[in-house]
């Protein structure tokens, strides 16, 4: 199926989903929003710059933009983090679409690497995962770089494991440890409601470490109520261009000290019966 790729207002690209009748990213700036919502608000950028070990869970691999952005930030900060990156995708895009996203402009070599991941994911059977490891000392533009698995000891690396599956069937017990960060990047609640339910956020809570931070571009009241009813605390953050506000959440209120908070009791009371 032909996919319509667009250039968003910050110069980065996105693609339109015929299935969901929505762009994969914010047309006011795909890269700007992703960096803001998933990397800066959550503390993932800081953890990378501080060379911390990181386990992250992404809901919706899509174009793989966040892999490219992660490697861009790793390079920029000289990060020696060992990153375990788990993602899920029910409707994989073709590798050629991903290569057209021109991720090499975000981080050299990432058009090829993410394109290869997409090729494998597209060819995978439902329920199967594909793994790819980018070693930190290996220059991403090195075409000969091996997709080693398991990752080498001691060196910086990003081990990416993407499962071709519906989120609700995804076995999150495969994580190397509980997640530090959750990138919740489904389509919007009106077109992709199955990923904004209490059950969704409960499943993510079970995968999350005690200090985990979840980031999402969505500020819908119902979505925030679903998070609260699943046990998350919820914070409000000013949004990137084109969005007034976005959301962060954590099992630990202290992780949200820098943010304004929603009225948790009020929201839970309002939606308890409905959700
Ligand atoms: C808004 S897109 C964003 C994807 C990605 N993070 C990116 O930057 O390109 C949401 C993704 O979630 C996927 N998705 C939707 N429903 C899903 C489900 N039930 N299980 C797994 N993936 C799903 C879609 O196919 C799409 O790729």
mmCIF file of C-alpha atoms and ligand atoms in Angstrom:
data_model
loop_
_atom_site.group_PDB
_atom_site.id
_atom_site.type_symbol
_atom_site.label_atom_id
_atom_site.label_comp_id
_atom_site.label_asym_id
_atom_site.label_seq_id
_atom_site.Cartn_x
_atom_site.Cartn_y
_atom_site.Cartn_z
ATOM 1 C CA UNK A 1 0.000 0.000 0.000
ATOM 2 C CA UNK A 2 1.411 3.435 -0.934
ATOM 3 C CA UNK A 3 2.133 5.498 2.156
ATOM 4 C CA UNK A 4 1.971 9.247 2.082
ATOM 5 C CA UNK A 5 5.077 10.753 3.658
ATOM 6 C CA UNK A 6 4.966 14.414 4.636
ATOM 7 C CA UNK A 7 7.508 16.908 5.900
ATOM 8 C CA UNK A 8 6.379 18.372 9.216
ATOM 9 C CA UNK A 9 6.986 21.976 10.233
ATOM 10 C CA UNK A 10 10.378 21.348 11.886
ATOM 11 C CA UNK A 11 11.650 19.674 8.701
ATOM 12 C CA UNK A 12 11.372 16.100 10.015
ATOM 13 C CA UNK A 13 9.125 13.594 8.270
ATOM 14 C CA UNK A 14 5.983 11.701 9.191
ATOM 15 C CA UNK A 15 3.644 9.328 7.425
ATOM 16 C CA UNK A 16 -0.130 9.117 7.165
ATOM 17 C CA UNK A 17 -1.893 5.962 8.333
ATOM 18 C CA UNK A 18 -4.817 4.997 6.098
ATOM 19 C CA UNK A 19 -5.928 2.480 8.716
ATOM 20 C CA UNK A 20 -6.114 5.031 11.543
ATOM 21 C CA UNK A 21 -6.697 8.089 9.317
ATOM 22 C CA UNK A 22 -4.047 9.971 11.239
ATOM 23 C CA UNK A 23 -0.402 10.970 10.906
ATOM 24 C CA UNK A 24 2.092 8.986 12.969
ATOM 25 C CA UNK A 25 3.434 12.211 14.476
ATOM 26 C CA UNK A 26 2.571 15.832 15.177
ATOM 27 C CA UNK A 27 2.520 17.717 11.876
ATOM 28 C CA UNK A 28 3.657 20.840 13.747
ATOM 29 C CA UNK A 29 7.021 19.073 14.223
ATOM 30 C CA UNK A 30 7.474 15.314 14.513
ATOM 31 C CA UNK A 31 11.008 15.312 15.866
ATOM 32 C CA UNK A 32 10.427 18.296 18.164
ATOM 33 C CA UNK A 33 7.414 16.639 19.781
ATOM 34 C CA UNK A 34 9.087 13.255 20.183
ATOM 35 C CA UNK A 35 12.153 14.757 21.789
ATOM 36 C CA UNK A 36 10.057 16.901 24.104
ATOM 37 C CA UNK A 37 7.416 14.344 25.126
ATOM 38 C CA UNK A 38 9.338 11.082 25.236
ATOM 39 C CA UNK A 39 12.934 12.081 25.937
ATOM 40 C CA UNK A 40 13.024 15.387 27.827
ATOM 41 C CA UNK A 41 9.806 15.267 29.894
ATOM 42 C CA UNK A 42 10.449 11.700 31.041
ATOM 43 C CA UNK A 43 14.105 12.242 31.957
ATOM 44 C CA UNK A 44 15.299 9.790 29.314
ATOM 45 C CA UNK A 45 17.609 12.429 27.754
ATOM 46 C CA UNK A 46 19.181 13.064 31.176
ATOM 47 C CA UNK A 47 19.587 9.333 31.899
ATOM 48 C CA UNK A 48 21.401 8.907 28.582
ATOM 49 C CA UNK A 49 23.680 11.875 29.232
ATOM 50 C CA UNK A 50 24.423 10.423 32.695
ATOM 51 C CA UNK A 51 25.380 7.062 31.103
ATOM 52 C CA UNK A 52 22.747 5.206 33.148
ATOM 53 C CA UNK A 53 21.579 1.704 32.329
ATOM 54 C CA UNK A 54 18.171 2.053 30.756
ATOM 55 C CA UNK A 55 15.286 -0.288 30.119
ATOM 56 C CA UNK A 56 12.493 1.262 28.123
ATOM 57 C CA UNK A 57 9.182 0.080 26.786
ATOM 58 C CA UNK A 58 7.555 1.685 23.771
ATOM 59 C CA UNK A 59 3.924 1.232 22.824
ATOM 60 C CA UNK A 60 3.828 1.398 19.015
ATOM 61 C CA UNK A 61 7.132 0.975 17.119
ATOM 62 C CA UNK A 62 5.641 2.527 13.965
ATOM 63 C CA UNK A 63 8.358 4.226 11.934
ATOM 64 C CA UNK A 64 11.088 3.603 14.530
ATOM 65 C CA UNK A 65 11.662 7.356 14.905
ATOM 66 C CA UNK A 66 12.478 6.932 18.591
ATOM 67 C CA UNK A 67 15.312 4.512 17.879
ATOM 68 C CA UNK A 68 16.841 7.105 15.538
ATOM 69 C CA UNK A 69 16.347 9.871 18.094
ATOM 70 C CA UNK A 70 17.842 7.779 20.882
ATOM 71 C CA UNK A 71 20.970 7.113 18.830
ATOM 72 C CA UNK A 72 21.167 10.793 17.890
ATOM 73 C CA UNK A 73 21.152 11.777 21.582
ATOM 74 C CA UNK A 74 23.601 8.993 22.452
ATOM 75 C CA UNK A 75 26.008 10.349 19.872
ATOM 76 C CA UNK A 76 25.515 13.970 20.835
ATOM 77 C CA UNK A 77 26.169 13.314 24.540
ATOM 78 C CA UNK A 78 28.773 10.576 24.105
ATOM 79 C CA UNK A 79 26.474 8.385 26.194
ATOM 80 C CA UNK A 80 27.895 5.054 27.351
ATOM 81 C CA UNK A 81 24.484 3.807 28.484
ATOM 82 C CA UNK A 82 23.503 0.211 27.977
ATOM 83 C CA UNK A 83 19.970 0.464 26.700
ATOM 84 C CA UNK A 84 17.368 -2.272 26.434
ATOM 85 C CA UNK A 85 14.649 -1.016 24.111
ATOM 86 C CA UNK A 86 11.441 -3.065 23.933
ATOM 87 C CA UNK A 87 8.678 -2.197 21.526
ATOM 88 C CA UNK A 88 5.542 -3.692 20.019
ATOM 89 C CA UNK A 89 3.860 -3.233 16.669
ATOM 90 C CA UNK A 90 0.668 -4.789 15.354
ATOM 91 C CA UNK A 91 0.791 -3.321 11.839
ATOM 92 C CA UNK A 92 4.455 -3.062 10.739
ATOM 93 C CA UNK A 93 5.320 -0.610 7.983
ATOM 94 C CA UNK A 94 7.431 -1.743 5.040
ATOM 95 C CA UNK A 95 11.181 -1.111 5.178
ATOM 96 C CA UNK A 96 11.008 1.073 2.060
ATOM 97 C CA UNK A 97 8.580 3.423 3.789
ATOM 98 C CA UNK A 98 10.932 3.690 6.755
ATOM 99 C CA UNK A 99 13.919 4.368 4.476
ATOM 100 C CA UNK A 100 11.892 7.189 2.923
ATOM 101 C CA UNK A 101 11.643 8.773 6.365
ATOM 102 C CA UNK A 102 15.335 9.747 5.920
ATOM 103 C CA UNK A 103 16.387 9.010 9.494
ATOM 104 C CA UNK A 104 20.000 9.355 8.339
ATOM 105 C CA UNK A 105 19.366 13.099 8.658
ATOM 106 C CA UNK A 106 18.652 12.609 12.373
ATOM 107 C CA UNK A 107 21.561 10.246 13.006
ATOM 108 C CA UNK A 108 23.887 8.996 10.260
ATOM 109 C CA UNK A 109 23.257 5.358 9.351
ATOM 110 C CA UNK A 110 19.900 5.111 11.095
ATOM 111 C CA UNK A 111 17.950 5.029 7.818
ATOM 112 C CA UNK A 112 19.642 1.709 7.034
ATOM 113 C CA UNK A 113 19.451 0.274 10.552
ATOM 114 C CA UNK A 114 15.804 1.134 11.196
ATOM 115 C CA UNK A 115 14.975 0.125 7.605
ATOM 116 C CA UNK A 116 16.504 -3.289 8.250
ATOM 117 C CA UNK A 117 14.596 -3.673 11.522
ATOM 118 C CA UNK A 118 11.400 -2.743 9.646
ATOM 119 C CA UNK A 119 12.121 -5.278 6.860
ATOM 120 C CA UNK A 120 12.511 -8.050 9.444
ATOM 121 C CA UNK A 121 9.499 -6.980 11.456
ATOM 122 C CA UNK A 122 7.342 -6.786 8.349
ATOM 123 C CA UNK A 123 8.346 -10.346 7.470
ATOM 124 C CA UNK A 124 7.908 -11.683 11.025
ATOM 125 C CA UNK A 125 5.014 -13.859 12.061
ATOM 126 C CA UNK A 126 2.492 -12.586 14.541
ATOM 127 C CA UNK A 127 3.840 -13.144 18.062
ATOM 128 C CA UNK A 128 7.488 -13.245 16.956
ATOM 129 C CA UNK A 129 10.137 -10.713 17.946
ATOM 130 C CA UNK A 130 13.112 -9.364 16.089
ATOM 131 C CA UNK A 131 16.284 -8.228 17.867
ATOM 132 C CA UNK A 132 18.993 -5.855 16.738
ATOM 133 C CA UNK A 133 21.911 -4.502 18.740
ATOM 134 C CA UNK A 134 23.689 -1.240 17.962
ATOM 135 C CA UNK A 135 27.013 -1.097 19.766
ATOM 136 C CA UNK A 136 28.014 2.314 21.093
ATOM 137 C CA UNK A 137 31.585 2.170 19.859
ATOM 138 C CA UNK A 138 30.395 1.102 16.452
ATOM 139 C CA UNK A 139 29.781 4.121 14.292
ATOM 140 C CA UNK A 140 26.145 3.943 13.206
ATOM 141 C CA UNK A 141 27.096 4.737 9.596
ATOM 142 C CA UNK A 142 29.372 1.682 9.427
ATOM 143 C CA UNK A 143 27.579 -0.526 6.920
ATOM 144 C CA UNK A 144 29.402 -3.628 8.072
ATOM 145 C CA UNK A 145 28.206 -3.316 11.650
ATOM 146 C CA UNK A 146 26.916 -6.654 12.901
ATOM 147 C CA UNK A 147 23.467 -6.858 14.445
ATOM 148 C CA UNK A 148 24.893 -8.795 17.392
ATOM 149 C CA UNK A 149 22.609 -10.554 19.838
ATOM 150 C CA UNK A 150 23.143 -10.966 22.759
ATOM 151 C CA UNK A 151 24.957 -7.658 23.284
ATOM 152 C CA UNK A 152 28.664 -7.541 24.114
ATOM 153 C CA UNK A 153 29.585 -7.100 27.785
ATOM 154 C CA UNK A 154 30.882 -3.809 29.170
ATOM 155 C CA UNK A 155 30.440 -1.670 26.057
ATOM 156 C CA UNK A 156 27.702 0.857 25.433
ATOM 157 C CA UNK A 157 24.934 -0.564 23.335
ATOM 158 C CA UNK A 158 21.289 -0.311 22.412
ATOM 159 C CA UNK A 159 19.572 -3.676 22.186
ATOM 160 C CA UNK A 160 16.288 -3.320 20.361
ATOM 161 C CA UNK A 161 13.630 -6.020 20.625
ATOM 162 C CA UNK A 162 10.409 -5.430 18.714
ATOM 163 C CA UNK A 163 7.508 -7.851 18.959
ATOM 164 C CA UNK A 164 5.037 -8.128 16.110
ATOM 165 C CA UNK A 165 1.898 -8.414 18.150
ATOM 166 C CA UNK A 166 -1.151 -6.756 19.526
ATOM 167 C CA UNK A 167 -0.090 -4.880 22.657
ATOM 168 C CA UNK A 168 -2.542 -6.865 24.772
ATOM 169 C CA UNK A 169 -0.936 -10.180 23.727
ATOM 170 C CA UNK A 170 2.633 -8.931 24.232
ATOM 171 C CA UNK A 171 4.587 -10.918 26.813
ATOM 172 C CA UNK A 172 6.358 -8.260 28.863
ATOM 173 C CA UNK A 173 8.057 -10.853 31.065
ATOM 174 C CA UNK A 174 10.855 -10.828 28.437
ATOM 175 C CA UNK A 175 12.181 -7.530 29.824
ATOM 176 C CA UNK A 176 15.737 -7.760 31.232
ATOM 177 C CA UNK A 177 14.383 -5.866 34.275
ATOM 178 C CA UNK A 178 11.502 -3.561 35.124
ATOM 179 C CA UNK A 179 11.233 -0.531 32.854
ATOM 180 C CA UNK A 180 12.661 2.883 33.727
ATOM 181 C CA UNK A 181 10.802 4.662 30.932
ATOM 182 C CA UNK A 182 7.600 4.045 29.045
ATOM 183 C CA UNK A 183 6.996 5.779 25.730
ATOM 184 C CA UNK A 184 3.264 5.542 25.222
ATOM 185 C CA UNK A 185 2.866 6.499 21.570
ATOM 186 C CA UNK A 186 -0.395 5.048 20.296
ATOM 187 C CA UNK A 187 -2.647 6.885 17.865
ATOM 188 C CA UNK A 188 -5.155 9.141 19.582
ATOM 189 C CA UNK A 189 -7.780 7.705 21.958
ATOM 190 C CA UNK A 190 -10.635 8.308 19.492
ATOM 191 C CA UNK A 191 -9.028 6.215 16.705
ATOM 192 C CA UNK A 192 -6.951 3.769 18.784
ATOM 193 C CA UNK A 193 -9.089 3.384 21.955
ATOM 194 C CA UNK A 194 -7.787 -0.095 22.844
ATOM 195 C CA UNK A 195 -4.422 1.410 23.845
ATOM 196 C CA UNK A 196 -5.863 3.967 26.263
ATOM 197 C CA UNK A 197 -7.806 1.678 28.601
ATOM 198 C CA UNK A 198 -7.295 0.956 32.293
ATOM 199 C CA UNK A 199 -6.160 -2.558 31.248
ATOM 200 C CA UNK A 200 -3.457 -1.024 29.039
ATOM 201 C CA UNK A 201 -2.071 1.147 31.809
ATOM 202 C CA UNK A 202 -2.329 -1.713 34.307
ATOM 203 C CA UNK A 203 -0.230 -3.894 32.033
ATOM 204 C CA UNK A 204 2.327 -1.086 31.684
ATOM 205 C CA UNK A 205 2.329 -0.625 35.461
ATOM 206 C CA UNK A 206 3.228 -4.290 35.895
ATOM 207 C CA UNK A 207 6.204 -3.801 33.561
ATOM 208 C CA UNK A 208 7.321 -0.569 35.249
ATOM 209 C CA UNK A 209 9.958 -0.127 37.945
ATOM 210 C CA UNK A 210 9.020 1.821 41.111
ATOM 211 C CA UNK A 211 10.573 5.056 39.752
ATOM 212 C CA UNK A 212 9.491 4.625 36.157
ATOM 213 C CA UNK A 213 8.252 7.594 34.156
ATOM 214 C CA UNK A 214 5.722 7.281 31.374
ATOM 215 C CA UNK A 215 5.442 10.000 28.727
ATOM 216 C CA UNK A 216 2.687 10.584 26.216
ATOM 217 C CA UNK A 217 1.638 13.429 23.922
ATOM 218 C CA UNK A 218 -2.005 12.927 24.936
ATOM 219 C CA UNK A 219 -3.713 15.179 27.459
ATOM 220 C CA UNK A 220 -7.237 13.742 27.173
ATOM 221 C CA UNK A 221 -9.043 13.632 30.503
ATOM 222 C CA UNK A 222 -10.298 10.071 29.953
ATOM 223 C CA UNK A 223 -6.791 8.827 29.149
ATOM 224 C CA UNK A 224 -5.435 10.447 32.301
ATOM 225 C CA UNK A 225 -8.290 8.927 34.307
ATOM 226 C CA UNK A 226 -7.441 5.481 32.888
ATOM 227 C CA UNK A 227 -3.826 5.962 34.043
ATOM 228 C CA UNK A 228 -4.971 6.986 37.526
ATOM 229 C CA UNK A 229 -7.343 4.031 37.827
ATOM 230 C CA UNK A 230 -4.450 1.742 36.906
ATOM 231 C CA UNK A 231 -2.382 3.146 39.779
ATOM 232 C CA UNK A 232 -0.257 5.808 38.038
ATOM 233 C CA UNK A 233 0.175 9.336 39.392
ATOM 234 C CA UNK A 234 -0.286 11.906 36.654
ATOM 235 C CA UNK A 235 1.483 15.180 35.872
ATOM 236 C CA UNK A 236 0.732 17.925 33.341
ATOM 237 C CA UNK A 237 3.445 19.488 31.184
ATOM 238 C CA UNK A 238 3.264 22.374 28.699
ATOM 239 C CA UNK A 239 3.246 20.863 25.229
ATOM 240 C CA UNK A 240 5.492 21.269 22.198
ATOM 241 C CA UNK A 241 4.346 23.448 19.238
ATOM 242 C CA UNK A 242 0.706 22.780 18.363
ATOM 243 C CA UNK A 243 -0.194 21.308 21.800
ATOM 244 C CA UNK A 244 -1.190 23.127 24.925
ATOM 245 C CA UNK A 245 -0.359 20.311 27.303
ATOM 246 C CA UNK A 246 1.022 16.750 27.393
ATOM 247 C CA UNK A 247 1.250 14.129 30.134
ATOM 248 C CA UNK A 248 3.802 12.383 32.340
ATOM 249 C CA UNK A 249 2.986 9.642 34.823
ATOM 250 C CA UNK A 250 4.788 7.553 37.414
ATOM 251 C CA UNK A 251 4.048 4.994 40.125
ATOM 252 C CA UNK A 252 6.060 7.319 42.420
ATOM 253 C CA UNK A 253 4.667 10.811 43.077
ATOM 254 C CA UNK A 254 8.177 12.098 43.855
ATOM 255 C CA UNK A 255 9.172 11.541 40.238
ATOM 256 C CA UNK A 256 6.576 14.175 39.280
ATOM 257 C CA UNK A 257 7.785 16.850 41.721
ATOM 258 C CA UNK A 258 8.779 19.178 38.859
ATOM 259 C CA UNK A 259 5.334 19.066 37.257
ATOM 260 C CA UNK A 260 1.857 20.403 37.886
ATOM 261 C CA UNK A 261 -0.531 17.621 38.807
ATOM 262 C CA UNK A 262 -4.051 16.704 37.811
ATOM 263 C CA UNK A 263 -6.764 16.522 40.481
ATOM 264 C CA UNK A 264 -6.488 12.767 40.977
ATOM 265 C CA UNK A 265 -9.444 12.215 43.308
ATOM 266 C CA UNK A 266 -11.781 14.256 41.141
ATOM 267 C CA UNK A 267 -10.787 12.480 37.930
ATOM 268 C CA UNK A 268 -11.012 9.017 39.445
ATOM 269 C CA UNK A 269 -14.433 9.723 40.967
ATOM 270 C CA UNK A 270 -15.697 11.044 37.652
ATOM 271 C CA UNK A 271 -14.569 8.059 35.574
ATOM 272 C CA UNK A 272 -14.558 5.147 38.057
ATOM 273 C CA UNK A 273 -17.882 3.696 36.881
ATOM 274 C CA UNK A 274 -17.370 4.464 33.189
ATOM 275 C CA UNK A 275 -13.875 3.063 32.694
HETATM 276 C C1 LIG B 1 1.163 7.108 16.566
HETATM 277 S S1 LIG B 1 1.935 5.691 15.845
HETATM 278 C C2 LIG B 1 3.533 5.996 16.508
HETATM 279 C C3 LIG B 1 4.581 5.000 16.294
HETATM 280 C C4 LIG B 1 6.030 5.294 16.610
HETATM 281 N N1 LIG B 1 6.302 5.493 17.987
HETATM 282 C C5 LIG B 1 6.679 6.297 15.704
HETATM 283 O O1 LIG B 1 7.300 7.248 16.216
HETATM 284 O O2 LIG B 1 6.590 6.147 14.504
HETATM 285 C C6 LIG B 1 1.185 4.346 16.801
HETATM 286 C C7 LIG B 1 1.628 2.958 16.443
HETATM 287 O O3 LIG B 1 0.933 2.010 17.262
HETATM 288 C C8 LIG B 1 0.567 0.882 16.464
HETATM 289 N N2 LIG B 1 -0.570 0.191 17.094
HETATM 290 C C9 LIG B 1 -1.869 0.598 17.117
HETATM 291 N N3 LIG B 1 -2.629 -0.273 17.812
HETATM 292 C C10 LIG B 1 -1.803 -1.247 18.264
HETATM 293 C C11 LIG B 1 -2.002 -2.416 19.063
HETATM 294 N N4 LIG B 1 -3.206 -2.749 19.538
HETATM 295 N N5 LIG B 1 -0.930 -3.174 19.341
HETATM 296 C C12 LIG B 1 0.314 -2.846 18.868
HETATM 297 N N6 LIG B 1 0.558 -1.755 18.106
HETATM 298 C C13 LIG B 1 -0.491 -0.953 17.804
HETATM 299 C C14 LIG B 1 0.239 1.486 15.126
HETATM 300 O O4 LIG B 1 0.270 0.549 14.089
HETATM 301 C C15 LIG B 1 1.324 2.558 15.003
HETATM 302 O O5 LIG B 1 2.479 2.047 14.403
#
